[in-house]
Structure formats: C-alpha cells, structure tokens
Amino acid sequence: MALFNPCSALFTLLCISLPAVAAEDNANLIERGAYIARAADCVACHRTPAADGPAMAGGYAIDSPMGAIIASNITPSKQYGIGNYSEQQLADALRKGINAKGQYLYPAMPYTAYRGMSDADIHALYAYLQNGVKAVEQAVPPTQLAFPFNLRQLMWGWNLLFLDPPGFTAKPGASEPLSRGQYLVDHLAHCGTCHTPRNLLMAEDPQQYLAGAPLGGWIAPNITSDKVSGLGNWSEADLMHFLKTGHLTDKAQAAGGMAEAVENSLRYLTDSDLHAMASYLLSVPARRASQATAPVRREVKPVAMHSLETGQGDQASLADSSGLDGARLYNSACASCHGRDGQGSADAFYPSLSQNSSLNGNQANNLVMAIVHGVQRQGADLAVNMPALGADLNDEQIAAVANYSLQTFGNPQLSISAADVASLRKGGEPPLLLKAMPYLLIVAGLLGLLVLYGIWRWTRRGK
Ligand code: HEC
Ligand code: HEC
Ligand code: HEC
C-alpha cells in the first residue's frame, strides 16, 4: 500500500513551482524594464537610420551643433552591442556618461537626466536590454566630430561643471504623485533636454528650467506654469491628453521631436504616470520669456473671404503655388485641410490655425518647420500626416505663406523672411559656443605661444 507522503508531495510541488515562479518574476522584470525603456525613450535615438530597422541597433545620427553623433548599438550583441556589460557598467553609462571601455560619452546621450534613475529601474532595464531585445550583429559608424570636440576627455571637465551627482531628490514636502511626476519628467522622459535653454557651454541652465529652447530649427516651447508663455492655462486633463495623443484641440499639435516623443514613448505610459507628470509640470514655477508681455491671443479673427476656390482634396493642391502671393499660396497649399479661414475641420482632425500655439506665440519657427517638414505622428488614438512642403515651395514662398497665416490667423507682430526660412531649414542659429570656437581656438593658440615664449625666455636666462 503506497503511503501518502505529504513531505514529498510538498517537495515536488516546490520543485515544480519554484522555477515557474522565478521565470514569471523574470518575465515581469523584463516587462518592467521594457516600460522603463519606453518611458526613457531609449529607442528614439538608439535606432537604425531607417525608421523600421531593428530596435536598439543604433547607427542613427543625432544632429548636434557640433556635428553628427552616432547612437550606439545597445542590443545584447557581445561584439557590437552591450552584451558584455555588467549591470554596474550600464548604471555608469546612464548616470555618469562613461561606457564600459571607460570612454566619456557625449551628452547627446542624456546621462545628465538619467543620473537620477533608481537602482530598481536600472535593474529592470538591464534585464530587458539583455534578455528582451534581439541581438543585432552590426557595427555602427564611428562619431567623427571636428577638433576640439573630438576630444572625449573634454567631457571630464564638462561633467565636473555640469553633471549633478547620481540620485533623485524629490522636492521637499512633495506628495507621492508629484515626486513620481518629477522623477518621470526629469530623469526618465528627460523633457528638459529639449525644453530647457542651454548656457554658453551647452549645458541646461537650471535658472531657465523648462522655459523653452531652440532645437534644430524648431522651438521646444516654454512648459512652465506661466500663464502667458507657458502651460498656465492648460488643465491636468489637457496636458495628459496632449502627451498621450500629441494633439489638443484649439491649443497645440506635436510635430518634430515632440511627435517622436509621443510616438515612441509617451503614448505608452499609464494614465497614472501621465497624471503624475501633468500635475508635476503644472506645479513648476512660472518662467516668462522676456519678449512675452501680453497674453497669447486665442480669439478667432474674422477673415476676409478670398475669391479663390477652396481645394476639396485631402492633399495640398500645389497647382497654384508658383507665385509669391501668400493668400494664393495658402489657398492652394493649405486650405484644403485647414480651411479657408483657418478654422480646421469640424472634428479638429485638421487643426485650427487661429487657435494654435505655433502661430500665436512669440516665435514662428514651428509654423515654418511644420510647412517644411510636415507633421507625422502616431499617437495613442490616431495617426496624422501633414505632407512636407519643403521640397515643393521655395524659401520666398514659405515666408509668404507663413506671413499670410500669421497676419490672418496668428500673432500679426511676427514676420518671417526668406533668409529666416533658409536658416531654419539648416537647423537654426548655431549656438554661441560654436560661433565663438574659431576665436577661442585663436586665443588658445596665442596663449600657447605666449607660454612657449615664456619657457624659452626662462631657459635662456641662465645663459
Ligand atoms: C537623445 C538620444 C539618446 C537617448 C534618448 C538615449 N541614448 Fe544612449 N546614447 C546616445 C548616443 C548619441 C550615444 C553615443 C554617445 C557617444 O558616442 O559619446 C549613446 C550611448 C549609449 C551607451 C554607451 C554604449 C557604448 O558602449 O559606448 C549606452 C549603454 C546607452 N547609450 C544606453 C542607453 C539607454 C539604456 C537609454 C534609455 C534609457 C539611452 N541610451 C537613451 C543617445 C541616446
Ligand atoms: C526631442 C525633444 C523633445 C522632448 C524630449 C520633449 N519635447 Fe515637448 N516639444 C518639443 C518640440 C519641438 C515641441 C513643439 C512641437 C510643435 O509645435 O509641433 C514640443 C511641444 C510640447 C508641448 C506643447 C507646448 C505648446 O505650447 O505648444 C508640450 C506641452 C510639451 N512639449 C511637453 C513635453 C513634456 C512634458 C516632455 C517630457 C515628457 C516633452 N515635451 C519632451 C520637443 C521635445
Ligand atoms: C493634407 C492636409 C494638410 C495640408 C495640405 C496642410 N496641413 Fe497643416 N496639418 C495637417 C495635419 C493632419 C496636421 C496635424 C494635426 C495634429 O497634429 O493633430 C497639421 C498641422 C499643422 C500645424 C501645427 C503644427 C505644429 O507643429 O504645431 C500648422 C501650423 C499647419 N499644419 C500649417 C499648415 C500650413 C501653413 C499649410 C500650408 C502651407 C498646411 N498646414 C497644409 C494637415 C494638412
């Protein structure tokens, strides 16, 4: 007679369930890591030059004013990726900007933001990058910046000046959602890398936290709680909706880098995280752009009707776009979607231009950039596609249609010249550091000569 042995039954149960529990824990960890990677938007940069290539394979060139910085392969390939990284080495790359070879990374890799990532998040991210991503056995081209930016050692001094110590410090007295929001905004989603202006040495200026900054021709607008130039008139629900979908009727649409942030990252975040970010952002002290003195105009202006036909298609009909008359250009290239009087479509799928942050703010860069590059984005709700007209319209025409739009629907004090369009197409004004570099090099060279002369004099003194 076989005796029932509870101990061995328990033992078998344990034997079977322990690995199962471990595997499930591991799957959970990898899934959490995938969420962190989304929230921190690793894939925005660590992608292939072709948008549909394998995730994290790198090779994408990030335009910086210093030149193109190539994103690394961070798949688990042992030869070309980070397959040999330990968790500590990943933590050092993320928080200190130092890779496993001990090289200094350029701050195009946003380690100044990731420095605040928690151990638990890095642990999950490590599990995901090593086990949840397919290894891609492919090298990326080297980054080749001009002298002196090719000297990675320079970053040692830069880090000394501008890299805060690792770790997250919540604002004193902040509630749980507010500090979660601050953690997400500052350390995972790195909003400040685009929205905070940079100082002379290209580091984010803490005095101007989230106050709006130029970004390769675009403007990442002021997102502090200022009522005139920031988000002071947005509700938490508005902001959550915008971050998730990339559009907010009669306020703003996400194009350029913001469209990418929505598409790759923000649309995947949980409502509770989006809520935390929105409530934190609305608590950020207001900063006002010096040129913004009056509230942004939000009223719809009555528009004189033109005798031109409105196109009915879903495409810009450029048949009538050879001239330089802004009204004609608008009617042929824009009106079929945005309406003759700029009111947009009834469902707001084609947005209103008279209630639009890229026309009624203090700068018209985003209007010009949207015309040149169009708007492409997949949000949590729908995909939008405004065609890029940069190849069909020349600089004079773009200036003409932009000025007509500003005069008719937007801030009439703004105006755009063909030279402005040409400069924005090239990525906007270069930063002062770059403009000053030739002079700095001459000064450094002269100082070097002076030192050599001094040494020469000194060695001759005894003779
Ligand atoms: C805004 C762009 C950007 C984002 C976002 C970004 N990276 Fe990077 N990363 C880069 C660039 C560019 C480099 C190469 C920098 C260099 O050559 O100095 C890099 C380098 C690295 C390296 C060093 C690779 C090596 O061995 O040299 C690691 C590791 C890394 N990134 C991990 C990540 C992870 C993980 C995330 C998400 C949490 C992330 N990165 C998000 C741009 C980015
Ligand atoms: C890669 C750069 C980049 C990152 C990262 C980024 N933004 Fe933006 N953001 C932009 C740009 C550029 C615009 C302007 C888009 C346009 O007008 O089409 C913008 C627009 C916005 C707007 C609309 C403001 C207005 O008045 O029109 C909000 C709100 C916003 N961003 C919030 C955020 C938040 C919050 C984060 C972090 C979770 C973030 N952004 C991260 C570049 C970025
Ligand atoms: C084929 C339809 C179509 C045409 C033609 C078109 N647009 Fe758009 N436009 C869109 C769509 C779609 C969006 C994005 C809506 C969204 O983000 O939800 C958009 C967005 C915009 C925005 C907001 C961009 C931002 O960054 O905030 C502006 C400004 C704009 N269009 C101006 C124009 C102008 C000026 C023209 C003519 C030169 C034009 N559009 C032609 C469909 C069109």
XYZ file of C-alpha atoms and ligand atoms in Angstrom:
592
model
C 0.000 0.000 0.000
C 1.526 3.282 -1.040
C 1.590 5.702 1.801
C 0.736 9.291 1.035
C 3.790 11.284 1.913
C 2.896 14.922 2.391
C 6.518 15.966 2.627
C 7.465 14.552 -0.717
C 4.274 15.926 -2.240
C 5.166 19.339 -0.917
C 8.695 18.867 -2.145
C 7.535 18.002 -5.682
C 5.209 20.961 -5.650
C 8.043 23.239 -4.604
C 10.348 21.665 -7.166
C 7.904 22.382 -9.939
C 6.699 25.778 -8.824
C 9.959 27.450 -7.815
C 11.410 27.653 -11.336
C 7.956 28.621 -12.630
C 7.772 31.462 -10.118
C 11.317 32.511 -10.999
C 10.518 32.510 -14.712
C 7.400 34.557 -14.077
C 9.354 37.005 -11.897
C 11.900 37.287 -14.632
C 9.234 37.898 -17.270
C 7.735 40.575 -15.027
C 11.137 42.167 -14.566
C 11.772 42.223 -18.317
C 8.343 43.715 -18.891
C 9.016 46.397 -16.291
C 12.341 47.058 -17.989
C 10.579 47.446 -21.340
C 8.303 50.050 -19.740
C 11.305 51.952 -18.326
C 12.958 51.857 -21.763
C 9.772 53.338 -23.254
C 9.423 55.996 -20.571
C 13.099 56.933 -21.018
C 12.689 56.749 -24.805
C 15.950 54.861 -25.449
C 14.668 53.851 -28.869
C 14.231 57.455 -30.034
C 17.993 57.635 -30.514
C 19.210 54.036 -30.430
C 17.509 53.179 -33.679
C 18.799 52.471 -37.139
C 18.967 55.256 -39.729
C 15.958 53.624 -41.423
C 12.989 54.075 -39.099
C 11.853 50.448 -39.484
C 15.175 48.758 -38.604
C 15.641 46.526 -35.552
C 15.148 48.251 -32.187
C 18.224 49.456 -30.254
C 20.608 48.585 -33.120
C 21.867 52.172 -33.325
C 23.559 53.928 -36.225
C 21.091 56.823 -36.239
C 22.969 60.135 -36.474
C 21.871 62.668 -33.872
C 22.373 66.137 -35.260
C 24.129 68.290 -32.749
C 25.518 71.744 -33.408
C 28.988 70.142 -33.114
C 28.236 67.595 -35.826
C 26.539 64.205 -36.075
C 26.833 61.957 -33.017
C 26.108 58.327 -33.849
C 23.919 56.390 -31.415
C 25.483 53.126 -30.268
C 24.219 49.601 -30.801
C 22.749 48.705 -27.387
C 21.376 45.273 -28.314
C 22.852 42.286 -26.397
C 25.379 41.587 -29.184
C 28.651 40.758 -27.422
C 30.760 42.091 -30.256
C 28.899 45.212 -31.355
C 26.448 45.958 -28.581
C 26.311 45.859 -24.806
C 26.154 42.037 -24.404
C 29.250 42.131 -22.193
C 28.056 44.976 -19.992
C 27.546 44.272 -16.299
C 24.619 45.956 -14.566
C 27.092 48.336 -12.905
C 28.556 49.287 -16.292
C 25.077 50.067 -17.610
C 24.466 52.163 -14.491
C 27.717 54.074 -15.133
C 26.802 54.745 -18.766
C 23.370 56.006 -17.699
C 24.326 58.004 -14.624
C 27.897 59.091 -15.251
C 28.166 59.091 -19.042
C 31.058 56.610 -19.055
C 30.858 53.490 -21.226
C 32.242 50.018 -20.453
C 35.532 50.912 -22.175
C 35.901 53.831 -19.773
C 35.305 56.404 -22.542
C 33.400 59.608 -21.846
C 30.109 59.768 -23.728
C 28.859 62.958 -25.305
C 25.818 64.451 -23.596
C 23.774 63.708 -26.754
C 23.249 60.588 -24.653
C 21.113 62.229 -21.935
C 23.020 60.933 -18.906
C 22.589 64.331 -17.247
C 18.914 63.318 -16.963
C 19.365 59.581 -16.402
C 21.732 60.281 -13.485
C 18.634 60.238 -11.281
C 17.433 56.760 -12.346
C 16.706 54.483 -9.411
C 18.621 51.225 -8.829
C 15.373 49.281 -9.261
C 14.698 50.881 -12.652
C 18.242 50.244 -13.869
C 17.970 46.639 -12.659
C 14.788 46.123 -14.706
C 16.192 47.998 -17.705
C 19.290 45.793 -17.613
C 17.155 42.625 -17.584
C 15.175 43.949 -20.557
C 18.168 45.087 -22.621
C 19.994 41.772 -22.066
C 17.029 39.392 -22.414
C 14.138 41.203 -24.084
C 15.925 42.715 -27.096
C 17.211 40.786 -30.131
C 20.994 40.928 -30.588
C 21.951 42.729 -33.802
C 25.409 41.777 -35.048
C 26.206 45.023 -36.758
C 28.696 47.785 -36.052
C 27.663 51.443 -36.174
C 29.880 54.025 -37.909
C 32.212 55.984 -35.606
C 31.348 59.502 -34.469
C 33.718 61.998 -36.023
C 33.485 65.484 -34.614
C 35.787 68.347 -35.547
C 38.586 69.460 -33.228
C 38.313 70.206 -30.328
C 35.014 68.361 -29.848
C 36.613 65.064 -30.933
C 38.486 65.035 -27.598
C 36.195 62.993 -25.372
C 38.410 63.814 -22.383
C 36.984 67.338 -22.504
C 33.788 65.838 -21.140
C 35.604 65.171 -17.862
C 35.776 68.898 -17.206
C 32.267 69.463 -18.551
C 30.882 66.775 -16.227
C 32.728 68.346 -13.310
C 30.934 71.617 -14.039
C 27.504 70.422 -15.108
C 26.772 66.833 -14.093
C 24.946 66.659 -10.782
C 25.697 63.703 -8.507
C 23.726 60.495 -9.161
C 20.396 60.042 -7.404
C 16.938 61.521 -7.238
C 15.961 64.199 -4.756
C 12.261 64.902 -4.527
C 11.231 68.482 -3.829
C 10.766 68.862 -0.080
C 7.193 68.257 1.010
C 6.106 66.903 -2.397
C 3.249 64.394 -2.397
C 3.768 60.901 -3.821
C 2.286 61.680 -7.289
C 4.206 64.966 -7.506
C 7.547 63.322 -6.807
C 6.708 60.474 -9.189
C 5.927 63.148 -11.796
C 9.201 64.939 -11.117
C 11.126 61.650 -11.419
C 9.445 60.855 -14.739
C 9.818 64.357 -16.205
C 13.416 64.931 -15.096
C 15.050 61.530 -15.069
C 13.205 59.173 -17.410
C 11.389 61.268 -20.025
C 14.159 63.931 -19.993
C 11.794 66.730 -21.088
C 14.427 69.306 -20.106
C 16.948 68.108 -22.694
C 14.719 69.766 -25.294
C 12.647 72.273 -23.308
C 15.338 73.867 -21.085
C 17.575 76.553 -22.652
C 21.311 75.852 -22.633
C 24.134 78.063 -21.426
C 27.269 79.083 -23.311
C 28.830 75.672 -22.777
C 25.696 73.863 -23.950
C 24.571 72.682 -20.524
C 20.955 73.082 -19.410
C 20.507 76.331 -17.489
C 18.818 75.489 -14.166
C 17.598 79.118 -13.832
C 15.570 78.604 -17.010
C 14.215 75.143 -16.175
C 11.676 74.137 -18.901
C 11.376 77.755 -20.080
C 11.586 76.874 -23.793
C 14.554 76.368 -26.101
C 15.531 76.258 -29.775
C 16.027 72.776 -31.147
C 17.428 72.329 -34.650
C 15.094 74.911 -36.201
C 12.109 74.024 -34.001
C 11.252 75.655 -30.677
C 10.505 73.344 -27.774
C 8.114 75.822 -26.091
C 8.009 77.064 -22.534
C 6.268 74.339 -20.488
C 6.436 76.005 -17.075
C 3.201 77.063 -15.392
C 3.436 80.602 -16.788
C 0.038 81.825 -17.992
C 1.425 83.937 -20.829
C 4.159 81.894 -22.429
C 3.776 78.510 -20.725
C 1.122 75.956 -19.820
C -0.589 78.060 -17.139
C -3.916 77.882 -18.989
C -3.806 74.132 -19.552
C -5.626 71.765 -17.201
C -4.136 68.494 -15.989
C -6.536 66.668 -18.281
C -5.405 68.821 -21.265
C -1.797 68.001 -20.623
C -2.418 64.273 -20.159
C -4.385 64.206 -23.402
C -1.658 66.068 -25.288
C 1.158 63.852 -24.023
C -0.776 60.712 -24.871
C -2.137 61.685 -28.288
C 0.080 64.572 -29.428
C -2.839 66.916 -30.065
C -5.082 69.193 -28.094
C -7.934 70.874 -29.923
C -7.550 74.640 -30.229
C -4.183 74.609 -28.479
C -1.316 72.570 -29.853
C -0.097 69.720 -32.020
C 3.104 67.761 -31.601
C 5.474 67.779 -34.575
C 9.262 67.374 -34.861
C 10.974 65.984 -31.760
C 7.730 66.156 -29.776
C 5.953 63.921 -32.293
C 8.748 61.391 -31.830
C 8.489 61.598 -28.044
C 4.730 60.936 -28.253
C 5.073 58.151 -30.810
C 7.964 56.231 -29.228
C 7.386 56.913 -25.595
C 4.574 58.985 -24.120
C 1.627 57.211 -25.770
C 2.610 54.011 -23.949
C 2.656 55.470 -20.438
C -0.009 54.522 -17.907
C -2.659 57.081 -17.048
C -1.359 57.214 -13.513
C 2.150 58.143 -14.747
C 0.755 60.698 -17.212
C -1.323 62.170 -14.422
C 1.739 62.392 -12.170
C 3.712 64.168 -14.919
C 0.890 66.594 -15.673
C 0.386 67.563 -12.054
C 4.124 67.979 -11.538
C 4.504 70.158 -14.656
C 1.675 72.439 -13.612
C 3.494 72.932 -10.308
C 6.751 74.047 -11.962
C 7.387 77.726 -11.089
C 6.450 80.063 -13.935
C 9.200 81.488 -16.117
C 8.288 84.063 -18.679
C 10.133 84.741 -21.910
C 11.332 88.352 -21.774
C 9.644 89.184 -25.091
C 6.263 87.817 -23.966
C 4.465 90.679 -22.327
C 0.861 90.208 -23.377
C -1.183 87.039 -23.110
C -1.078 84.937 -26.239
C -4.006 85.749 -28.495
C -6.569 82.996 -28.535
C -9.603 84.624 -30.189
C -10.655 83.712 -33.710
C -10.261 86.623 -36.079
C -12.923 87.327 -38.685
C -11.343 86.638 -42.035
C -11.944 88.369 -45.338
C -13.029 85.762 -47.862
C -10.949 85.405 -50.944
C -12.313 84.822 -54.356
C -10.178 81.742 -54.810
C -11.595 78.243 -54.921
C -11.015 76.051 -51.896
C -9.455 72.755 -52.804
C -11.566 69.831 -51.737
C -8.963 67.088 -51.659
C -7.023 65.573 -48.841
C -3.798 66.747 -50.409
C -2.181 70.110 -50.898
C -3.015 71.035 -54.479
C 0.073 72.919 -55.490
C -1.281 73.852 -58.914
C -1.499 77.497 -57.928
C 1.693 77.746 -55.935
C 4.150 79.193 -58.404
C 3.836 82.814 -57.299
C 4.695 84.705 -54.150
C 1.207 85.802 -53.122
C 0.706 84.439 -49.619
C -3.096 84.280 -49.892
C -2.985 82.324 -53.158
C -0.346 80.024 -51.751
C -2.405 79.445 -48.628
C -5.494 78.676 -50.647
C -3.744 76.197 -52.865
C -1.395 74.541 -50.379
C -3.166 74.699 -47.020
C -6.861 75.496 -47.282
C -7.956 72.047 -48.453
C -7.165 70.764 -44.958
C -7.087 73.744 -42.612
C -9.998 75.547 -44.241
C -10.033 78.910 -45.970
C -10.476 80.807 -42.767
C -8.045 78.589 -40.864
C -10.762 77.051 -38.713
C -9.690 73.464 -39.422
C -12.144 70.616 -39.834
C -15.202 70.228 -37.592
C -13.743 67.150 -35.871
C -10.431 69.053 -35.413
C -8.548 66.275 -37.184
C -7.215 69.098 -39.352
C -6.431 71.595 -36.652
C -7.484 75.203 -36.431
C -4.696 77.644 -37.245
C -6.344 80.551 -35.463
C -6.103 78.715 -32.130
C -2.665 77.278 -32.472
C 0.441 77.639 -30.366
C 2.735 77.592 -33.386
C 1.098 80.738 -34.803
C 0.095 82.754 -31.772
C 3.204 82.506 -29.632
C 6.286 84.731 -29.721
C 8.175 82.892 -32.426
C 7.027 81.410 -35.698
C 9.742 78.744 -36.043
C 7.350 75.837 -35.567
C 4.981 77.150 -38.235
C 7.867 77.322 -40.726
C 9.225 73.925 -39.680
C 5.776 72.316 -39.938
C 5.432 73.655 -43.500
C 8.932 72.430 -44.428
C 8.837 69.011 -42.740
C 5.117 68.347 -42.319
C 3.690 66.604 -39.279
C 3.880 62.812 -38.955
C 2.891 61.086 -35.776
C 1.229 58.018 -34.321
C -0.431 58.875 -31.031
C -2.458 56.720 -28.653
C -5.615 57.498 -30.641
C -4.757 58.159 -34.267
C -2.066 58.686 -36.847
C -1.733 62.087 -38.525
C 0.162 63.113 -41.606
C 0.540 66.636 -42.901
C 2.659 66.498 -46.076
C 6.125 68.095 -46.006
C 6.094 71.013 -48.437
C 9.766 71.956 -48.107
C 10.649 70.488 -51.489
C 7.654 71.994 -53.327
C 7.856 75.537 -52.005
C 10.985 77.709 -52.038
C 12.127 79.932 -49.162
C 10.304 83.030 -50.502
C 7.074 81.085 -50.926
C 7.277 79.569 -47.469
C 7.912 83.021 -45.991
C 4.934 84.386 -47.956
C 2.503 81.680 -46.852
C 3.802 81.837 -43.258
C 3.386 85.623 -43.147
C -0.108 85.389 -44.605
C -1.004 82.780 -41.976
C 0.463 84.860 -39.147
C -1.300 88.027 -40.322
C -4.619 86.295 -40.835
C -4.802 83.679 -38.097
C -1.951 84.216 -35.671
C 0.245 86.770 -33.978
C 0.450 89.583 -36.575
C 3.506 91.044 -34.886
C 5.597 88.145 -36.099
C 7.131 88.097 -39.518
C 9.325 85.684 -41.398
C 11.829 86.468 -44.141
C 13.134 84.118 -46.830
C 16.514 84.282 -45.056
C 14.836 83.100 -41.822
C 13.362 80.134 -43.689
C 16.782 79.291 -45.186
C 18.376 79.428 -41.735
C 15.649 77.313 -40.091
C 15.939 74.712 -42.835
C 19.607 74.388 -41.842
C 18.716 73.870 -38.191
C 18.548 77.479 -36.982
C 21.134 79.733 -35.406
C 24.247 77.852 -34.274
C 24.956 78.177 -30.539
C 27.365 80.853 -29.389
C 29.981 78.295 -28.353
C 30.251 77.141 -31.930
C 30.290 80.644 -33.380
C 32.950 81.631 -30.858
C 35.045 78.495 -31.383
C 37.346 79.863 -34.118
C 38.154 82.849 -31.872
C 38.546 80.642 -28.804
C 40.981 78.462 -30.767
C 42.957 81.534 -31.851
C 43.051 82.774 -28.259
C 44.089 79.310 -27.042
C 46.773 79.206 -29.755
C 48.072 82.672 -28.772
C 48.129 81.680 -25.094
C 50.057 78.535 -26.051
C 52.597 80.640 -27.991
C 52.904 83.017 -25.067
C 53.635 80.109 -22.717
C 56.238 78.701 -25.137
C 57.835 82.141 -25.411
C 57.892 82.373 -21.607
C 59.590 78.976 -21.317
C 62.116 79.948 -23.969
C 62.906 83.211 -22.161
C 63.181 81.365 -18.877
C 65.570 78.678 -20.211
C 67.762 81.426 -21.793
C 68.016 83.412 -18.573
C 70.811 81.335 -17.170
C 72.880 81.685 -20.349
C 18.678 61.629 -27.029
C 19.331 60.471 -27.571
C 19.568 59.258 -26.679
C 18.692 58.658 -25.815
C 17.262 59.055 -25.521
C 19.406 57.540 -25.251
N 20.667 57.474 -25.757
Fe 22.113 56.125 -25.223
N 23.425 57.071 -26.452
C 23.113 58.090 -27.318
C 24.285 58.429 -28.102
C 24.350 59.507 -29.162
C 25.306 57.571 -27.670
C 26.757 57.584 -28.151
C 27.447 58.727 -27.427
C 28.877 58.885 -27.764
O 29.351 58.358 -28.767
O 29.551 59.563 -26.975
C 24.749 56.731 -26.624
C 25.446 55.784 -25.925
C 24.885 54.866 -25.047
C 25.598 53.809 -24.366
C 27.096 53.538 -24.456
C 27.378 52.492 -25.467
C 28.857 52.215 -25.569
O 29.253 51.087 -25.264
O 29.614 53.136 -25.911
C 24.677 53.097 -23.629
C 24.934 51.895 -22.771
C 23.400 53.739 -23.850
N 23.565 54.810 -24.698
C 22.207 53.293 -23.285
C 21.003 53.995 -23.386
C 19.793 53.582 -22.713
C 19.626 52.326 -21.900
C 18.856 54.530 -22.994
C 17.451 54.641 -22.458
C 17.338 54.591 -21.015
C 19.501 55.526 -23.839
N 20.783 55.162 -24.061
C 18.852 56.658 -24.333
C 21.908 58.751 -27.424
C 20.799 58.495 -26.652
C 13.161 65.615 -28.526
C 12.805 66.878 -27.968
C 11.613 66.940 -27.035
C 11.373 66.189 -25.910
C 12.226 65.072 -25.322
C 10.152 66.694 -25.350
N 9.650 67.701 -26.116
Fe 7.896 68.677 -25.815
N 8.143 69.688 -27.543
C 9.248 69.606 -28.367
C 9.014 70.423 -29.545
C 9.979 70.627 -30.700
C 7.733 70.983 -29.406
C 7.000 71.879 -30.402
C 6.179 70.977 -31.268
C 5.302 71.646 -32.269
O 4.895 72.801 -32.094
O 4.987 70.991 -33.246
C 7.215 70.491 -28.139
C 5.950 70.821 -27.645
C 5.492 70.468 -26.387
C 4.258 70.928 -25.808
C 3.263 71.866 -26.457
C 3.504 73.230 -25.941
C 2.795 74.309 -26.706
O 2.587 75.366 -26.102
O 2.522 74.121 -27.891
C 4.181 70.364 -24.550
C 3.071 70.563 -23.540
C 5.357 69.559 -24.375
N 6.133 69.642 -25.498
C 5.645 68.845 -23.224
C 6.712 67.966 -23.112
C 6.932 67.108 -21.970
C 6.096 67.090 -20.726
C 8.025 66.358 -22.253
C 8.627 65.250 -21.421
C 7.699 64.202 -21.107
C 8.497 66.749 -23.563
N 7.685 67.732 -24.045
C 9.582 66.202 -24.178
C 10.375 68.845 -28.153
C 10.516 67.881 -27.166
C -3.211 67.237 -46.399
C -3.712 68.036 -45.333
C -2.852 69.210 -44.893
C -2.341 70.236 -45.655
C -2.437 70.434 -47.147
C -1.682 71.134 -44.731
N -1.810 70.663 -43.456
Fe -1.136 71.550 -41.789
N -1.687 69.945 -40.691
C -2.363 68.834 -41.175
C -2.437 67.837 -40.142
C -3.067 66.464 -40.256
C -1.781 68.394 -39.019
C -1.506 67.719 -37.662
C -2.732 67.579 -36.815
C -2.381 67.004 -35.495
O -1.227 67.051 -35.099
O -3.292 66.510 -34.824
C -1.348 69.713 -39.396
C -0.708 70.601 -38.532
C -0.369 71.890 -38.870
C 0.178 72.860 -37.957
C 0.533 72.635 -36.487
C 1.983 72.217 -36.454
C 2.670 72.335 -35.138
O 3.851 71.995 -35.130
O 2.072 72.757 -34.141
C 0.376 74.004 -38.649
C 0.960 75.303 -38.125
C -0.043 73.762 -40.004
N -0.489 72.470 -40.110
C 0.006 74.700 -41.016
C -0.178 74.386 -42.357
C 0.103 75.294 -43.439
C 0.560 76.729 -43.281
C -0.148 74.614 -44.587
C 0.057 75.074 -45.998
C 1.388 75.555 -46.317
C -0.625 73.281 -44.217
N -0.613 73.194 -42.861
C -1.047 72.301 -45.106
C -2.837 68.678 -42.446
C -2.516 69.490 -43.522
